[in-house]
Short mmCIF file of C-alpha atoms and ligand atoms in Angstrom, two decimals:
data_model
loop_
_atom_site.label_atom_id
_atom_site.label_comp_id
_atom_site.label_asym_id
_atom_site.label_seq_id
_atom_site.Cartn_x
_atom_site.Cartn_y
_atom_site.Cartn_z
CA MET A 1 -1.57 13.02 -16.63
CA ASN A 2 1.11 11.41 -18.75
CA SER A 3 3.44 8.97 -17.06
CA VAL A 4 6.59 11.14 -17.26
CA MET A 5 4.87 14.06 -15.50
CA SER A 6 3.44 11.69 -12.93
CA CYS A 7 6.94 10.34 -12.15
CA ILE A 8 8.30 13.90 -11.92
CA LEU A 9 5.58 15.01 -9.51
CA ASN A 10 5.59 11.91 -7.31
CA ARG A 11 9.32 11.12 -7.08
CA ARG A 12 10.90 12.07 -3.78
CA SER A 13 14.28 11.36 -2.21
CA ILE A 14 14.08 8.13 -0.25
CA ARG A 15 16.38 7.66 2.72
CA ALA A 16 14.84 4.58 4.36
CA TYR A 17 14.85 1.24 2.56
CA THR A 18 13.58 -2.28 3.07
CA PRO A 19 16.28 -5.01 2.95
CA GLU A 20 14.86 -6.27 -0.38
CA GLU A 21 17.53 -6.62 -3.04
CA VAL A 22 17.48 -4.64 -6.28
CA SER A 23 17.67 -6.92 -9.33
CA LYS A 24 20.48 -6.69 -11.83
CA ASP A 25 17.87 -6.15 -14.58
CA ASP A 26 16.45 -3.11 -12.77
CA ILE A 27 19.93 -1.68 -12.21
CA MET A 28 20.63 -2.10 -15.93
CA LEU A 29 17.39 -0.24 -16.72
CA LEU A 30 18.54 2.66 -14.54
CA LEU A 31 21.95 2.75 -16.19
CA ASN A 32 20.41 2.60 -19.65
CA ALA A 33 18.07 5.45 -18.77
CA ALA A 34 21.09 7.49 -17.69
CA ASN A 35 22.98 6.54 -20.82
CA TRP A 36 20.18 7.92 -23.02
CA ALA A 37 20.30 11.39 -21.45
CA PRO A 38 21.21 14.30 -23.70
CA SER A 39 24.84 15.45 -23.48
CA GLY A 40 26.87 18.28 -24.98
CA ASN A 41 28.06 17.13 -28.44
CA ASN A 42 26.72 13.70 -27.49
CA MET A 43 29.97 13.11 -25.60
CA GLN A 44 28.24 10.90 -22.99
CA PRO A 45 30.82 11.88 -20.34
CA TRP A 46 29.21 9.73 -17.60
CA ARG A 47 30.73 6.61 -16.07
CA PHE A 48 29.11 4.38 -13.44
CA SER A 49 30.27 2.12 -10.67
CA VAL A 50 27.68 -0.19 -9.08
CA VAL A 51 27.86 -1.63 -5.57
CA ASN A 52 24.97 -4.05 -5.13
CA ASN A 53 24.32 -6.27 -2.10
CA ASN A 54 27.90 -5.86 -0.98
CA ARG A 55 27.28 -5.06 2.68
CA GLU A 56 30.96 -4.70 3.57
CA LEU A 57 31.68 -2.21 0.79
CA ILE A 58 28.44 -0.29 1.32
CA LYS A 59 29.36 0.10 5.00
CA LYS A 60 32.81 1.41 4.08
CA LEU A 61 31.33 3.87 1.58
CA SER A 62 28.68 5.01 4.06
CA SER A 63 31.40 5.92 6.56
CA LEU A 64 32.51 8.63 4.08
CA THR A 65 29.33 10.67 4.52
CA VAL A 66 27.52 12.27 7.43
CA TYR A 67 24.49 10.32 6.19
CA HIS A 68 26.05 6.97 7.18
CA ASN A 69 23.07 6.03 9.39
CA TRP A 70 20.78 5.40 6.43
CA VAL A 71 23.32 4.97 3.62
CA GLU A 72 24.74 1.86 5.31
CA ASN A 73 21.31 0.20 5.06
CA THR A 74 20.93 0.87 1.35
CA PRO A 75 20.85 -2.27 -0.82
CA CYS A 76 22.54 -0.65 -3.82
CA LEU A 77 24.78 2.38 -4.43
CA ILE A 78 25.60 3.76 -7.87
CA ALA A 79 28.55 6.15 -8.10
CA VAL A 80 28.43 8.52 -11.07
CA PHE A 81 31.64 9.93 -12.50
CA LEU A 82 32.65 12.44 -15.14
CA ASP A 83 35.39 11.10 -17.39
CA SER A 84 37.99 13.87 -17.22
CA LYS A 85 39.58 12.81 -20.48
CA TYR A 86 36.78 14.83 -22.09
CA LEU A 87 38.01 18.02 -20.37
CA ASP A 88 40.18 20.61 -22.04
CA ASP A 89 42.19 23.22 -20.05
CA LYS A 90 41.70 25.66 -22.93
CA PHE A 91 37.92 25.45 -22.58
CA PRO A 92 37.06 25.39 -18.85
CA SER A 93 33.35 25.85 -19.62
CA ILE A 94 33.31 22.27 -20.92
CA TYR A 95 33.32 21.12 -17.29
CA LEU A 96 30.04 22.93 -16.77
CA LYS A 97 28.56 21.39 -19.91
CA HIS A 98 29.61 17.87 -18.94
CA SER A 99 28.40 18.21 -15.38
CA GLN A 100 25.02 19.43 -16.68
CA SER A 101 24.86 16.35 -18.92
CA ILE A 102 25.57 14.17 -15.91
CA GLY A 103 22.81 15.91 -13.95
CA ALA A 104 20.42 14.97 -16.78
CA ALA A 105 21.66 11.37 -16.70
CA ILE A 106 21.15 11.16 -12.93
CA GLN A 107 17.64 12.60 -13.18
CA ASN A 108 16.75 9.98 -15.82
CA MET A 109 17.89 7.31 -13.35
CA LEU A 110 15.83 8.74 -10.50
CA LEU A 111 12.68 8.94 -12.61
CA VAL A 112 12.96 5.42 -14.03
CA ALA A 113 13.69 4.11 -10.54
CA HIS A 114 10.50 5.76 -9.31
CA ASP A 115 8.59 4.20 -12.20
CA LEU A 116 9.92 0.77 -11.14
CA GLY A 117 8.76 1.31 -7.55
CA LEU A 118 12.32 1.91 -6.35
CA GLY A 119 13.43 4.80 -4.16
CA THR A 120 16.61 6.79 -4.65
CA CYS A 121 18.58 9.58 -3.06
CA TRP A 122 21.18 11.73 -4.80
CA ILE A 123 24.07 12.00 -2.33
CA GLY A 124 26.34 14.97 -2.96
CA GLU A 125 27.72 15.32 0.55
CA ILE A 126 30.10 12.40 -0.05
CA LEU A 127 31.95 14.35 -2.77
CA LYS A 128 34.28 15.76 -0.11
CA ASN A 129 35.73 12.24 0.07
CA GLU A 130 36.08 11.74 -3.66
CA ASP A 131 39.57 10.20 -3.42
CA LYS A 132 38.50 7.61 -0.84
CA VAL A 133 35.39 6.72 -2.85
CA ARG A 134 37.52 6.21 -5.97
CA GLU A 135 39.94 4.03 -4.01
CA LEU A 136 37.17 1.84 -2.54
CA LEU A 137 35.56 1.45 -5.96
CA GLU A 138 38.91 0.72 -7.62
CA VAL A 139 38.34 3.23 -10.42
CA SER A 140 40.79 5.40 -12.32
CA GLU A 141 41.93 8.83 -11.10
CA ASP A 142 40.71 10.17 -14.45
CA LEU A 143 37.16 9.87 -13.14
CA ASP A 144 35.72 12.85 -11.21
CA LEU A 145 33.06 11.84 -8.71
CA MET A 146 29.77 13.65 -9.43
CA ALA A 147 27.37 11.86 -7.05
CA VAL A 148 26.53 8.63 -5.33
CA ILE A 149 22.93 7.46 -5.78
CA SER A 150 21.31 5.18 -3.22
CA VAL A 151 18.76 2.72 -4.61
CA GLY A 152 16.34 0.41 -2.84
CA TYR A 153 12.70 -0.26 -2.06
CA PRO A 154 11.14 2.51 0.08
CA SER A 155 10.24 1.48 3.62
CA GLY A 156 7.57 4.19 3.66
CA LYS A 157 9.18 6.16 6.50
CA ASP A 158 10.22 9.21 4.44
CA VAL A 159 8.76 12.71 4.72
CA LYS A 160 7.59 14.19 1.40
CA SER A 161 9.33 17.39 0.35
CA LYS A 162 7.39 20.36 -0.99
CA ARG A 163 8.12 23.06 -3.56
CA LYS A 164 7.63 26.80 -3.78
CA ASP A 165 4.86 27.70 -6.19
CA ILE A 166 6.21 27.97 -9.72
CA SER A 167 4.95 31.57 -9.93
CA GLU A 168 7.70 32.53 -7.42
CA ASN A 169 10.38 31.19 -9.75
CA ILE A 170 9.37 32.70 -13.08
CA VAL A 171 11.50 35.83 -13.35
CA SER A 172 10.26 37.02 -16.71
CA TRP A 173 7.73 36.02 -19.37
CA LEU A 174 7.87 38.42 -22.30
C1 LIG B 201 23.19 17.92 -6.31
C2 LIG B 201 22.38 17.29 -5.20
C3 LIG B 201 23.02 16.86 -4.07
C4 LIG B 201 22.29 16.25 -3.04
N1 LIG B 201 22.94 15.77 -1.94
C5 LIG B 201 22.25 15.16 -0.96
C6 LIG B 201 22.94 14.58 0.15
O1 LIG B 201 24.16 14.62 0.24
N2 LIG B 201 22.19 13.99 1.10
C7 LIG B 201 20.82 13.89 1.02
O2 LIG B 201 20.21 13.33 1.92
N3 LIG B 201 20.14 14.43 -0.03
C8 LIG B 201 20.82 15.04 -1.01
N4 LIG B 201 20.16 15.53 -2.11
C9 LIG B 201 18.70 15.40 -2.19
C10 LIG B 201 18.01 16.74 -1.87
O3 LIG B 201 18.11 16.99 -0.49
C11 LIG B 201 16.56 16.63 -2.31
O4 LIG B 201 16.49 16.40 -3.70
C12 LIG B 201 15.76 17.91 -2.00
O5 LIG B 201 15.68 18.13 -0.61
C13 LIG B 201 14.34 17.85 -2.56
O6 LIG B 201 13.69 16.70 -2.05
P1 LIG B 201 13.09 15.57 -3.01
O7 LIG B 201 14.23 14.97 -3.78
O8 LIG B 201 12.45 14.58 -2.07
O9 LIG B 201 12.09 16.22 -3.92
C14 LIG B 201 20.88 16.12 -3.16
C15 LIG B 201 20.24 16.54 -4.32
C16 LIG B 201 20.98 17.10 -5.34
C17 LIG B 201 20.28 17.50 -6.62
#
């Protein structure tokens, strides 16, 4: 099996981490992987904010999600934003296009993290506290929060998710 497919099949959300730090080089690899995702008109609408080994800030951010029990023990959090200066009220569908591009960027990050032996979890539940996240991260109001990604070395305590068989999801093949 080629290495991309192997990463796709073996990656799982990781919600329990060892205290080991994530290196700056590895974080840069994740961000570069995200940056090379495809995007509508190559607009690259993603922006990133990294919180690494900053226990105080990670604790504050974790208090903004129901998942605080494990998020507070994560060595690194990466917030992903959509730069709203690329939006246009006359073309609301652009939001959909940009958010799809950001989904691709996030998936690139998750797969490269897996390849590096790192675990990640895509945290969407925190979006309800977008304003507070922006404030803690000291980023502009022009940035729409899309997700926070936890990153760290897996402690091995996670349960592996399953999938429906692909045959249940193919709705037509003509
Ligand atoms: C848009 C999105 C939002 C998510 N939000 C959360 C979240 O807030 N908390 C969490 O624990 N997992 C979250 N996840 C992870 C999913 O629960 C997980 O991907 C799914 O259960 C499949 O498991 P797997 O990633 O291990 O294959 C999110 C995933 C996506 C794509």
